Coordinates of C-alpha atoms in Angstrom, one line a residue:
Chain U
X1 CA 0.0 0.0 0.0
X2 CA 1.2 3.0 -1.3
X3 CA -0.9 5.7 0.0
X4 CA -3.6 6.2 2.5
X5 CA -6.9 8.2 2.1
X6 CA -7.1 10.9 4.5
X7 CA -10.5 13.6 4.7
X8 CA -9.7 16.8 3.6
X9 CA -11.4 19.7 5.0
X10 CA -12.6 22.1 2.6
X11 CA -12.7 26.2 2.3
X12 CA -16.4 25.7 3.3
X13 CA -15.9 23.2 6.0
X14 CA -13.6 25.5 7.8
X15 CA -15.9 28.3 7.6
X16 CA -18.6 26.4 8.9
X17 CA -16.6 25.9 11.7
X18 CA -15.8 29.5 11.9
X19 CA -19.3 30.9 12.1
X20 CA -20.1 28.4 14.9
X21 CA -17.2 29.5 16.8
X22 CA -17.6 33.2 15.7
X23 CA -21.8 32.9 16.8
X24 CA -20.5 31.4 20.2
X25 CA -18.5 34.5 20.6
X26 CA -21.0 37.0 20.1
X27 CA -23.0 35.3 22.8
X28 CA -20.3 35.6 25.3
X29 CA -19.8 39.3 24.3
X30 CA -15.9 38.7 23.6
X31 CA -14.6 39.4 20.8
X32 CA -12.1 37.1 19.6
X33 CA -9.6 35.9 16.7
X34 CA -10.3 32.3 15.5
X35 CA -8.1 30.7 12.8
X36 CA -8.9 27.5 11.5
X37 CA -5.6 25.1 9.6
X38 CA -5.9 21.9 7.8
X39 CA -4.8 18.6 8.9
X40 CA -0.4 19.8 7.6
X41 CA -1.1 23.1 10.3
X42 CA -1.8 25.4 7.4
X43 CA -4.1 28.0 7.7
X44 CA -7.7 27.8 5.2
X45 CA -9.4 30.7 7.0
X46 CA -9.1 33.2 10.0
X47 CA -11.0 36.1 11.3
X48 CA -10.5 38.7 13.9
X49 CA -13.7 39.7 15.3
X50 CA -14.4 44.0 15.8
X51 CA -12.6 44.4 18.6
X52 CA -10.5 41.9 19.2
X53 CA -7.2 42.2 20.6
X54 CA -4.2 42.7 18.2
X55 CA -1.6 40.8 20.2
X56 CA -4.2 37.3 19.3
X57 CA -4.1 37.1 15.7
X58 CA -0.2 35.5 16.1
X59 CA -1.8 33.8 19.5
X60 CA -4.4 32.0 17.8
X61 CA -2.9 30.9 14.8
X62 CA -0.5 29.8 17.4
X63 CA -2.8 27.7 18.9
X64 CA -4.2 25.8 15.7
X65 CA -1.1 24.7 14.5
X66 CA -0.1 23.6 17.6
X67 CA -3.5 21.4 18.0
X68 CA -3.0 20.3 14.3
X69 CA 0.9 18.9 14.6
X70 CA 0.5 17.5 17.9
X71 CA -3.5 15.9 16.9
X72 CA -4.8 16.9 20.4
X73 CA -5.9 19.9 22.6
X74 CA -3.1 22.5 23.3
X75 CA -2.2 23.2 26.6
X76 CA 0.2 22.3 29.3
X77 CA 1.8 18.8 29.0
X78 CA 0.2 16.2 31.2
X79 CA 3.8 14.8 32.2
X80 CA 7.4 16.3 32.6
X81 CA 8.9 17.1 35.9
X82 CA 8.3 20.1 36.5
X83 CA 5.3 20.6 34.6
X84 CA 6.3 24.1 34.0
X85 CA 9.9 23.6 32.0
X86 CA 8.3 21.0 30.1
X87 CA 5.4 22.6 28.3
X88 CA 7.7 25.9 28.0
X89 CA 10.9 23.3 27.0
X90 CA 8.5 22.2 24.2
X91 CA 7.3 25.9 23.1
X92 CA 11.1 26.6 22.5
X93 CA 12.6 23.4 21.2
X94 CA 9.6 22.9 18.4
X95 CA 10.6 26.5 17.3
X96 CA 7.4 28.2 18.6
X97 CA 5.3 25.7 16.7
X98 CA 3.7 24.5 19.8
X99 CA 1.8 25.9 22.4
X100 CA 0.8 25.4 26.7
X101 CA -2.0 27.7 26.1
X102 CA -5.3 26.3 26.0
X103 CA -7.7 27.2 23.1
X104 CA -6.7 25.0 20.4
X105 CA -8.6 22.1 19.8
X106 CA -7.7 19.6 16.9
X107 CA -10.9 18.7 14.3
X108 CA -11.2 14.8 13.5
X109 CA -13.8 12.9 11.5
X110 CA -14.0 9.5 11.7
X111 CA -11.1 9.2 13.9
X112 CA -8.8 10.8 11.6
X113 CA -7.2 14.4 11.9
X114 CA -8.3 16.9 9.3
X115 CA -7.0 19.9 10.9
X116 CA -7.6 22.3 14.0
X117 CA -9.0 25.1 15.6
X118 CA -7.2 28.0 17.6
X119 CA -9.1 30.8 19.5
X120 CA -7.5 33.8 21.3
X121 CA -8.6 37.0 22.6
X122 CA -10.2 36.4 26.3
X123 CA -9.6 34.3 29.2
X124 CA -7.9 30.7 28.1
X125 CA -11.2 28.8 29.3
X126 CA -13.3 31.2 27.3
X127 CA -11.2 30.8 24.4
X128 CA -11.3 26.9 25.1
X129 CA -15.3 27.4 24.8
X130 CA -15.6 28.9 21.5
X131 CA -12.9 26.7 19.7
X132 CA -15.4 23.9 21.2
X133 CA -18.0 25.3 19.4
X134 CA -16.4 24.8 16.2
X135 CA -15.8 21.3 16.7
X136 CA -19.2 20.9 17.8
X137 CA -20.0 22.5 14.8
X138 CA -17.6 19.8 12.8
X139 CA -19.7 17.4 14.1
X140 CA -23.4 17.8 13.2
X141 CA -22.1 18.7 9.4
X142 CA -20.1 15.3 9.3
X143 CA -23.3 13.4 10.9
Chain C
X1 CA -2.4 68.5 17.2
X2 CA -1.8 65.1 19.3
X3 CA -4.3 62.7 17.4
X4 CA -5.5 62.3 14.3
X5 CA -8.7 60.3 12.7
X6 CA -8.6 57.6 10.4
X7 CA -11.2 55.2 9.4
X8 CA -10.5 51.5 10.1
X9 CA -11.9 48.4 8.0
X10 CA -14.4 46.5 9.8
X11 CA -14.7 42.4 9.7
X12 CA -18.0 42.6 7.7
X13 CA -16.1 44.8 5.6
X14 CA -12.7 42.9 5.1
X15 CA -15.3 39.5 4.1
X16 CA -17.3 42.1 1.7
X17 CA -13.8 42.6 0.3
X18 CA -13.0 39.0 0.5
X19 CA -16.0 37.8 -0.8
X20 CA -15.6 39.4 -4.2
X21 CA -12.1 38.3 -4.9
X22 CA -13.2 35.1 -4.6
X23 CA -15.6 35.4 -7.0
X24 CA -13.4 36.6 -9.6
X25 CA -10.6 33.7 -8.9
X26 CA -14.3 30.9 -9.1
X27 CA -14.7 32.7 -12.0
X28 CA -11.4 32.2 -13.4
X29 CA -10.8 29.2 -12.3
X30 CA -7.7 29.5 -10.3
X31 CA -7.9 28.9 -6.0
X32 CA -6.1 31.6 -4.3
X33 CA -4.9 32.3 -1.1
X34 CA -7.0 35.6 -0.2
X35 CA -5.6 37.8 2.6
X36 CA -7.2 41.2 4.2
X37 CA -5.5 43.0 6.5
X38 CA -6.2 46.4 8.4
X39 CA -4.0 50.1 8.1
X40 CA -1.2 48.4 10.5
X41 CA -1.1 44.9 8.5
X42 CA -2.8 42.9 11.0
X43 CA -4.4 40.1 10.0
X44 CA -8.3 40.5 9.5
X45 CA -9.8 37.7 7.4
X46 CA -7.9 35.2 5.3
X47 CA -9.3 32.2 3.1
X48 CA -7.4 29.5 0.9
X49 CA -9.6 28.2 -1.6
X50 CA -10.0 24.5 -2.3
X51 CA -6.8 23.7 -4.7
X52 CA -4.8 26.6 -4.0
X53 CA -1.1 26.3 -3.0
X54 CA 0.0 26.0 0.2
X55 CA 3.5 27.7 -0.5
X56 CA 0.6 31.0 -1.3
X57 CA -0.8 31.4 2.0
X58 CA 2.9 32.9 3.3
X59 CA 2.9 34.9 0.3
X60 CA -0.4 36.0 0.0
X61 CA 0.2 37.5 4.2
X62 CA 3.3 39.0 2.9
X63 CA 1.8 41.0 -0.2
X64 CA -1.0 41.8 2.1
X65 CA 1.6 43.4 4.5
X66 CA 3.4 45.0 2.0
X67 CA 0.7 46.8 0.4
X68 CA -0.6 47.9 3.7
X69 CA 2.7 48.9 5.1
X70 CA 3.4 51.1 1.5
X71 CA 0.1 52.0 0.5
X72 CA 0.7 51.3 -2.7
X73 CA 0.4 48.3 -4.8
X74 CA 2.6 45.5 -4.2
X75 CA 5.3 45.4 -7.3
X76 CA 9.0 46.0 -8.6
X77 CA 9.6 49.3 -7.5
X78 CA 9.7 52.1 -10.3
X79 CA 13.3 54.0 -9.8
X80 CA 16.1 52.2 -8.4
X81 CA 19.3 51.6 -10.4
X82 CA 19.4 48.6 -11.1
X83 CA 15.1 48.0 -10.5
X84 CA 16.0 44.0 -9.7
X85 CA 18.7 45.4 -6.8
X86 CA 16.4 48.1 -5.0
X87 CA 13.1 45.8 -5.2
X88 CA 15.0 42.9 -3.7
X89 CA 17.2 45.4 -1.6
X90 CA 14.1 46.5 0.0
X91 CA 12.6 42.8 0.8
X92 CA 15.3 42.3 2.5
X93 CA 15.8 45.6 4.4
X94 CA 12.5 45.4 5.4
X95 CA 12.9 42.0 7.1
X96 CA 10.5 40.5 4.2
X97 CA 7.5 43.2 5.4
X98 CA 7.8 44.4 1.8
X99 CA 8.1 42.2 -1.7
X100 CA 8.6 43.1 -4.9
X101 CA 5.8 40.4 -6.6
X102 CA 2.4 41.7 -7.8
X103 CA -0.8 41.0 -6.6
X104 CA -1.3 43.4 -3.4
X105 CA -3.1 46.7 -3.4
X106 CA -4.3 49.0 -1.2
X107 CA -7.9 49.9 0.2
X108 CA -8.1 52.9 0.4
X109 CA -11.7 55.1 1.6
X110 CA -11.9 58.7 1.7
X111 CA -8.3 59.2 0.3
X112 CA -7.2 57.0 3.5
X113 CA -5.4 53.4 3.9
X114 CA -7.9 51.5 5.5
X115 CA -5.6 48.0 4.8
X116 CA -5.0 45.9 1.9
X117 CA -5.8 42.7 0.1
X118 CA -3.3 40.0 -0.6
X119 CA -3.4 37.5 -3.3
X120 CA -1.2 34.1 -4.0
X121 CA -2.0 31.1 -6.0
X122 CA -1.8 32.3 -9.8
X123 CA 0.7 33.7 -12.1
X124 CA 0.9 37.8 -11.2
X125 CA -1.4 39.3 -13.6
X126 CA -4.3 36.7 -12.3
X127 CA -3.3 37.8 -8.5
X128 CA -3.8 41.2 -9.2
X129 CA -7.2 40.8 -11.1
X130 CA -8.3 38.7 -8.3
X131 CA -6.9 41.8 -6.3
X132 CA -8.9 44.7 -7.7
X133 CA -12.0 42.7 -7.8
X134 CA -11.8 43.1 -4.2
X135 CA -11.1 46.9 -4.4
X136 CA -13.3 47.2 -6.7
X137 CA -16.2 45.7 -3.7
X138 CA -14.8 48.1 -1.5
X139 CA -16.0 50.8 -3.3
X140 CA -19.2 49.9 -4.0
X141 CA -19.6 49.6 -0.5
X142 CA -18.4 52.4 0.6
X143 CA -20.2 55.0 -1.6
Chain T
X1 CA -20.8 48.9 8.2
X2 CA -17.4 49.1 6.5
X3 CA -15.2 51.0 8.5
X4 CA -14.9 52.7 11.8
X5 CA -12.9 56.0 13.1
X6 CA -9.9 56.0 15.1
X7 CA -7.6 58.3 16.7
X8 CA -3.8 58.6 15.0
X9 CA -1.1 59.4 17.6
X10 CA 0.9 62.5 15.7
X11 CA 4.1 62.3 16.0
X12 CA 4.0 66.0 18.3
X13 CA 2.1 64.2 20.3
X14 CA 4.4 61.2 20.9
X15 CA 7.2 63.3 21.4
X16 CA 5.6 65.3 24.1
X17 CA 4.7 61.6 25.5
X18 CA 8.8 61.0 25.2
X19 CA 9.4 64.2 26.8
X20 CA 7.5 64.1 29.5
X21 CA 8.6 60.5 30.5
X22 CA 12.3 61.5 29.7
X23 CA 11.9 64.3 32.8
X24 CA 10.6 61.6 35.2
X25 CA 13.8 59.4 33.8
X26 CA 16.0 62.4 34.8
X27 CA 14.4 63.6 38.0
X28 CA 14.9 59.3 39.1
X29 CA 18.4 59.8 37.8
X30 CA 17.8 56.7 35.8
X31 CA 18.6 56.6 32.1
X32 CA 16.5 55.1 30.4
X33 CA 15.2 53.9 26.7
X34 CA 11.8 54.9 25.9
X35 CA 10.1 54.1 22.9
X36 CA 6.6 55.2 21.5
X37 CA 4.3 53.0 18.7
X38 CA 0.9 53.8 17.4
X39 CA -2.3 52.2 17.7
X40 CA -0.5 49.2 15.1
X41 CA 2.4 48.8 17.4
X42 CA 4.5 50.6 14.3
X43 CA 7.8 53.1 16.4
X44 CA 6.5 56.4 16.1
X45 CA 9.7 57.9 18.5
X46 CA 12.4 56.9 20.4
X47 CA 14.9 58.0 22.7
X48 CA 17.8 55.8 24.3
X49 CA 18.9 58.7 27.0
X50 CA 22.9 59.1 27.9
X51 CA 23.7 56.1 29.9
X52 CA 21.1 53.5 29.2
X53 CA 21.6 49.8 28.7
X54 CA 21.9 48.5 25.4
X55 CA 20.4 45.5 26.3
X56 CA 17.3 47.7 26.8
X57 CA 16.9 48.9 23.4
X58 CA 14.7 45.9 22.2
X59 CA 12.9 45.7 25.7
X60 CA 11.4 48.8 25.2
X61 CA 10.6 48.4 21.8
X62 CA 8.9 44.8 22.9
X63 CA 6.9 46.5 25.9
X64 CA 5.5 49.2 23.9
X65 CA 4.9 46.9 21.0
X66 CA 2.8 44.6 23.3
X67 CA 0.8 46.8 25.7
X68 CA -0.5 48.5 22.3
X69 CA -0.9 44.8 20.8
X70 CA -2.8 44.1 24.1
X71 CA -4.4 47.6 24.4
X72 CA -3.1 47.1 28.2
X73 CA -0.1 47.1 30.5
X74 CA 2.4 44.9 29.9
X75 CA 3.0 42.3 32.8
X76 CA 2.5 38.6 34.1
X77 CA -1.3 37.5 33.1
X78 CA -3.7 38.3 35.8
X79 CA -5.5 34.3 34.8
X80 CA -3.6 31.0 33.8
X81 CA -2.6 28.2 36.0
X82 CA 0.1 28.5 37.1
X83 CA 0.5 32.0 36.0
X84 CA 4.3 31.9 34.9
X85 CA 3.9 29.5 32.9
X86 CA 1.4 31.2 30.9
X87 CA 2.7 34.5 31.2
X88 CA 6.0 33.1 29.6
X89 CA 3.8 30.8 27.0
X90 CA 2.2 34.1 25.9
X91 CA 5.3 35.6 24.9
X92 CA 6.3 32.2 23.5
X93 CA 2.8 31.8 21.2
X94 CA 2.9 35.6 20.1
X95 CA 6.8 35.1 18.8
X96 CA 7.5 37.9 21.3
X97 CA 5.2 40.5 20.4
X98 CA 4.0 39.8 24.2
X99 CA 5.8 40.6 26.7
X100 CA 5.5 39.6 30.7
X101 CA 7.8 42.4 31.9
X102 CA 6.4 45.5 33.4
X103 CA 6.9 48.9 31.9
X104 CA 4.9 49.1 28.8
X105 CA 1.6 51.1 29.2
X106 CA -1.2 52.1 26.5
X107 CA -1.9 55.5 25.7
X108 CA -5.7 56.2 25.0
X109 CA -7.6 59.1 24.1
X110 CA -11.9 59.1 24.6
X111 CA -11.7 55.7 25.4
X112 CA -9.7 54.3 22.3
X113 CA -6.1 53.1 22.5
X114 CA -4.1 55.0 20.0
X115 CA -0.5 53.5 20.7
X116 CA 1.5 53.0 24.0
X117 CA 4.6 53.5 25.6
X118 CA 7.4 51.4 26.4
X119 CA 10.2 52.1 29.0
X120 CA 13.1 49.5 29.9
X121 CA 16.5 50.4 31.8
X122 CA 15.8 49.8 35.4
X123 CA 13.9 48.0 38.0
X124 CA 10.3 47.5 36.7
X125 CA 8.4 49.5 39.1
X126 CA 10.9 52.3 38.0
X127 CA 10.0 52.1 34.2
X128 CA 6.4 51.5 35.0
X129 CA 6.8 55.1 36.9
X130 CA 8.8 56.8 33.7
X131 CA 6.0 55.3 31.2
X132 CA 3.5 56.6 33.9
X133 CA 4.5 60.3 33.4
X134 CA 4.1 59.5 29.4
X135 CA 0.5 58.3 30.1
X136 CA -0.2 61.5 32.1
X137 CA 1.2 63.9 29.6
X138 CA -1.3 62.2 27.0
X139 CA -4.0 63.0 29.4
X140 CA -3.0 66.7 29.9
X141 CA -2.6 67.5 26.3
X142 CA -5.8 65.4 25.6
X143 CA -8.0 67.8 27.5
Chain E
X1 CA 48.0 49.8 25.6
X2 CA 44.6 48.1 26.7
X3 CA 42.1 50.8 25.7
X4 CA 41.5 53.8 23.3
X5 CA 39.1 56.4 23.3
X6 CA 36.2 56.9 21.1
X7 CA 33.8 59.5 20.9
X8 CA 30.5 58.4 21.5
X9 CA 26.9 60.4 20.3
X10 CA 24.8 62.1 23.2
X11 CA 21.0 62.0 22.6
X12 CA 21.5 65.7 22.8
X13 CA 23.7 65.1 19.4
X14 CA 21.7 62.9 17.9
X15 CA 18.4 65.0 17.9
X16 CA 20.7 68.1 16.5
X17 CA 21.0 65.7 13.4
X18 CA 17.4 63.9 13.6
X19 CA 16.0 67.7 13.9
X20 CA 18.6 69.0 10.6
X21 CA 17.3 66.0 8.9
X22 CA 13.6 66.2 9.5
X23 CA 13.7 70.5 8.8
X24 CA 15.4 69.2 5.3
X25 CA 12.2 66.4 5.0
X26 CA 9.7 69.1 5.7
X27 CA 11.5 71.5 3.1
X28 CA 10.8 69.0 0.5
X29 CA 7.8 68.2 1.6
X30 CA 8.3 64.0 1.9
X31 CA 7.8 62.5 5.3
X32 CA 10.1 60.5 6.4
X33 CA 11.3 57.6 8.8
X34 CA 14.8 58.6 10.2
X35 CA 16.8 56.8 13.0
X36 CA 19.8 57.5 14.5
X37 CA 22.2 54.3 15.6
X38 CA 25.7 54.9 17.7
X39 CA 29.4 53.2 16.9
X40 CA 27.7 50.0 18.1
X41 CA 24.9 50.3 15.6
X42 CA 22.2 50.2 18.5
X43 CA 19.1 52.8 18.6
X44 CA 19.5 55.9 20.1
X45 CA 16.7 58.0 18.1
X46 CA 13.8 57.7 16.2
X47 CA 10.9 59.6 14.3
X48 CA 8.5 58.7 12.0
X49 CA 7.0 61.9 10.6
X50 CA 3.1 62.2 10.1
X51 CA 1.8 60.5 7.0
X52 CA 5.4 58.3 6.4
X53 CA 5.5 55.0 5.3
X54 CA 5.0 52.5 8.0
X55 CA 6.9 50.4 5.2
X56 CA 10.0 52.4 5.8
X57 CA 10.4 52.3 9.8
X58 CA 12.0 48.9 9.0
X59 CA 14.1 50.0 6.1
X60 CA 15.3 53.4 7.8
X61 CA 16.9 51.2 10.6
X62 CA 18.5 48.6 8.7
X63 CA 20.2 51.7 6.7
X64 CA 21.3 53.0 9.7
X65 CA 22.8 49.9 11.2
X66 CA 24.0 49.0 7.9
X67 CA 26.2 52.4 7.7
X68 CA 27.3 52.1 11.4
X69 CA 28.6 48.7 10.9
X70 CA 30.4 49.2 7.7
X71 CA 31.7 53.0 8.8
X72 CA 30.4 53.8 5.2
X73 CA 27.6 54.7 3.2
X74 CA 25.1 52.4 2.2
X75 CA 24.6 51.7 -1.3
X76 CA 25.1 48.9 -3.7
X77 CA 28.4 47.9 -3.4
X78 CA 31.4 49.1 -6.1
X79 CA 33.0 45.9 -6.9
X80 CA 31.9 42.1 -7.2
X81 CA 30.6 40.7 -10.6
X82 CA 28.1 41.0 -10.9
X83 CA 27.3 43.8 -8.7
X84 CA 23.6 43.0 -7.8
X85 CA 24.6 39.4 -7.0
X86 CA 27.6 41.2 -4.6
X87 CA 25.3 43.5 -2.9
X88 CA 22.4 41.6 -2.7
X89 CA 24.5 38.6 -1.6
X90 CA 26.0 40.6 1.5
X91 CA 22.7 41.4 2.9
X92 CA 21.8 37.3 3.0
X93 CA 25.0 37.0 4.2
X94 CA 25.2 39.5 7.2
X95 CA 21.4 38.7 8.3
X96 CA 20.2 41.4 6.6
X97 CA 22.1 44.1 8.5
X98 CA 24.0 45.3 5.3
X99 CA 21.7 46.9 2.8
X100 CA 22.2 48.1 -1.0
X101 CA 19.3 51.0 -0.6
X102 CA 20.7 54.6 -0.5
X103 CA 20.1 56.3 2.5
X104 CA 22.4 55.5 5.4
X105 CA 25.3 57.7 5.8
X106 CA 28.1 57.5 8.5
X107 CA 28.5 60.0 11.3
X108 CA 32.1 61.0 12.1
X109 CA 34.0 63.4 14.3
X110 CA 37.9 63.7 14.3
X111 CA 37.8 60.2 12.0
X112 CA 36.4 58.7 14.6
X113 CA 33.3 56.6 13.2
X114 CA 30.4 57.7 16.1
X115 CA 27.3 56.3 14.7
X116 CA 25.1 56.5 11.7
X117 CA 21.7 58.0 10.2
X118 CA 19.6 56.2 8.8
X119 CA 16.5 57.6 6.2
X120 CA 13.6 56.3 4.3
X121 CA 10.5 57.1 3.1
X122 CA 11.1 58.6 -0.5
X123 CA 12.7 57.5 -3.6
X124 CA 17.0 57.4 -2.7
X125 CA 18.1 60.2 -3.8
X126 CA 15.8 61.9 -1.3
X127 CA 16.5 59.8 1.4
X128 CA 20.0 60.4 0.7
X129 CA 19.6 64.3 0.7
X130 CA 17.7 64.2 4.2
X131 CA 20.4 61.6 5.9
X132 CA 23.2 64.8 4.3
X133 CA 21.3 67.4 6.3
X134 CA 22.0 65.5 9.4
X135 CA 25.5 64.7 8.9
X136 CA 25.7 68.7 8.0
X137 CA 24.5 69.2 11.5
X138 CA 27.5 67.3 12.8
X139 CA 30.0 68.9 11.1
X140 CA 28.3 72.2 12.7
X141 CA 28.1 70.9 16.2
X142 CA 31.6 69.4 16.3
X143 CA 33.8 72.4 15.2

């Protein structure tokens, strides 16, 4: 076997994703910046909300890429002694690619990655709830 | 005189923007990599189009940047002796915030640089129509 | 809506901003490096004063940079468990466009952040005073 | 012999020449980014004047580091075949702290390289005028 099938997302998946996330947003009054990359961390679509801080749009593409490459949330690492030099040990040696924030959330169908979500802009757990709203959102299209 | 007003593009209208280069690029067939960004070239709404190169999303940031940052189209630039020297000089002097490769223009309202649009995916004369299309949006709306 | 209005820092009013904080530098008899960026986090002004650590050059620049990037003082995040470690993951995900250092403060006029101000040469709590004085000037010549 | 002396540029000195320089930008009515570097190359003054290029903050302090470092004026440089290749070559090579754009000129007193100016904003030749004014206003202050 040569090759392997993997699901792609498309322009409109990821915006799909994006207006869920966006909509979940607007109902917690924060206004945030949400980028959305495919399943090889690179980005299909981004938007920073009115508002929104400057300093996320790096932070949140951040966080995406990070959730994509590593296939699972972002955020501290679970092991490492301490905690602390780990996650940070990891942001420095991967060259910034990944992330201990929390906010990006990877997107799988059917068990396989096809890419990720990464929201910044307010507190890491509210970011955490609106990149969960796009996977959510993942979900009931792929149904 | 300590401040000064300028207008600054909102989301809605960056995906107006947005919206109508990717119209012209369905049209003609090519996926691009479509980047808006604000009067300080930061990132307001980005989309890569189902096909498009990845190797464009980098470039269409940069030309989105660059024609932001100059307020001018992105391009060769006209004096310079030799022209290949200075537009590659100033790439480089810039720290890459500037390129010399077509297919970024300004959007400009009321005689003021609200941002820019970014275009990658085609050769440079189909990046630049893709371009203006979204300009061309822009002023619809804002008459 | 397209577009929004927002105040532009001139560059009189950023030097007056400089000045001001370079009198509190003196009167401390602590030389410092104090830069000034717009509402982008583009250098407007700068001053490295007679005496002033190199080293401090690029802190300043990064402190102004981020508390206008931010639209906030620059400084450990208030949230995040444990707080250095996302206070240093910030700065990490942003490829340094955040900074956790005190010092850098934003400058707004009528309730909208039109740059900030970013002082680096001694103990924080000393440049958080000199980049005080800045903000204060605004405030005076806002009026 | 373990040390030798070298002159080194007050602030006071280097807003004399940033002041000479941006009187001769007003006179020709192009605004202009213009930074000020020491022997060392590091930052000891900055303005951007009101509608300059943001494109050019970049640009105006690479010339200046570029002429600091080389004690010479920046410019393609006179020998190498080919000349682009040479000049554009030595700005890969040094990290981009050598430039081939016009507009960095070295500032020296009694031979003695003590830092550089740095200008952009215009076409060369402009920029090049503008840095001229400010070494002009060395030569005044040092007789």
């Amino acid at each position: 076997m040569i090759t392997r099938n993997n699901a792609r997302l498309t322009l409109e998946g990821a915006r799909a994703i994006l207006a869920a996330a966006e909509a979940k947003a607007l109902e917690m009054r924060i206004p945030q910046n949400i980028a959305i990359v495919d399943e090889g961390a690179h980005l299909l679509a981004f938007a920073r909300m009115d508002g929104a801080k400057l300093s996320s749009v790096e932070v949140a593409l951040t966080k995406a890429r990070s959730a994509a490459l590593r296939r699972a949330p972002t955020g501290p690492t679970p092991s490492g002694d301490p905690t602390v030099m780990n996650s940070l040990g990891l942001a420095l040696a991967s060259d910034d690619r990944l992330t201990c924030l929390r906010g990006g959330l990877p997107l799988v169908v059917d068990g396989q990655c096809v890419g990720a979500v990464g929201v910044s802009g307010g507190p890491e757990a509210d970011d955490v709830a609106v990149a969960q709203a796009g996977v959510e959102a993942l979900a009931r299209f792929a149904q």
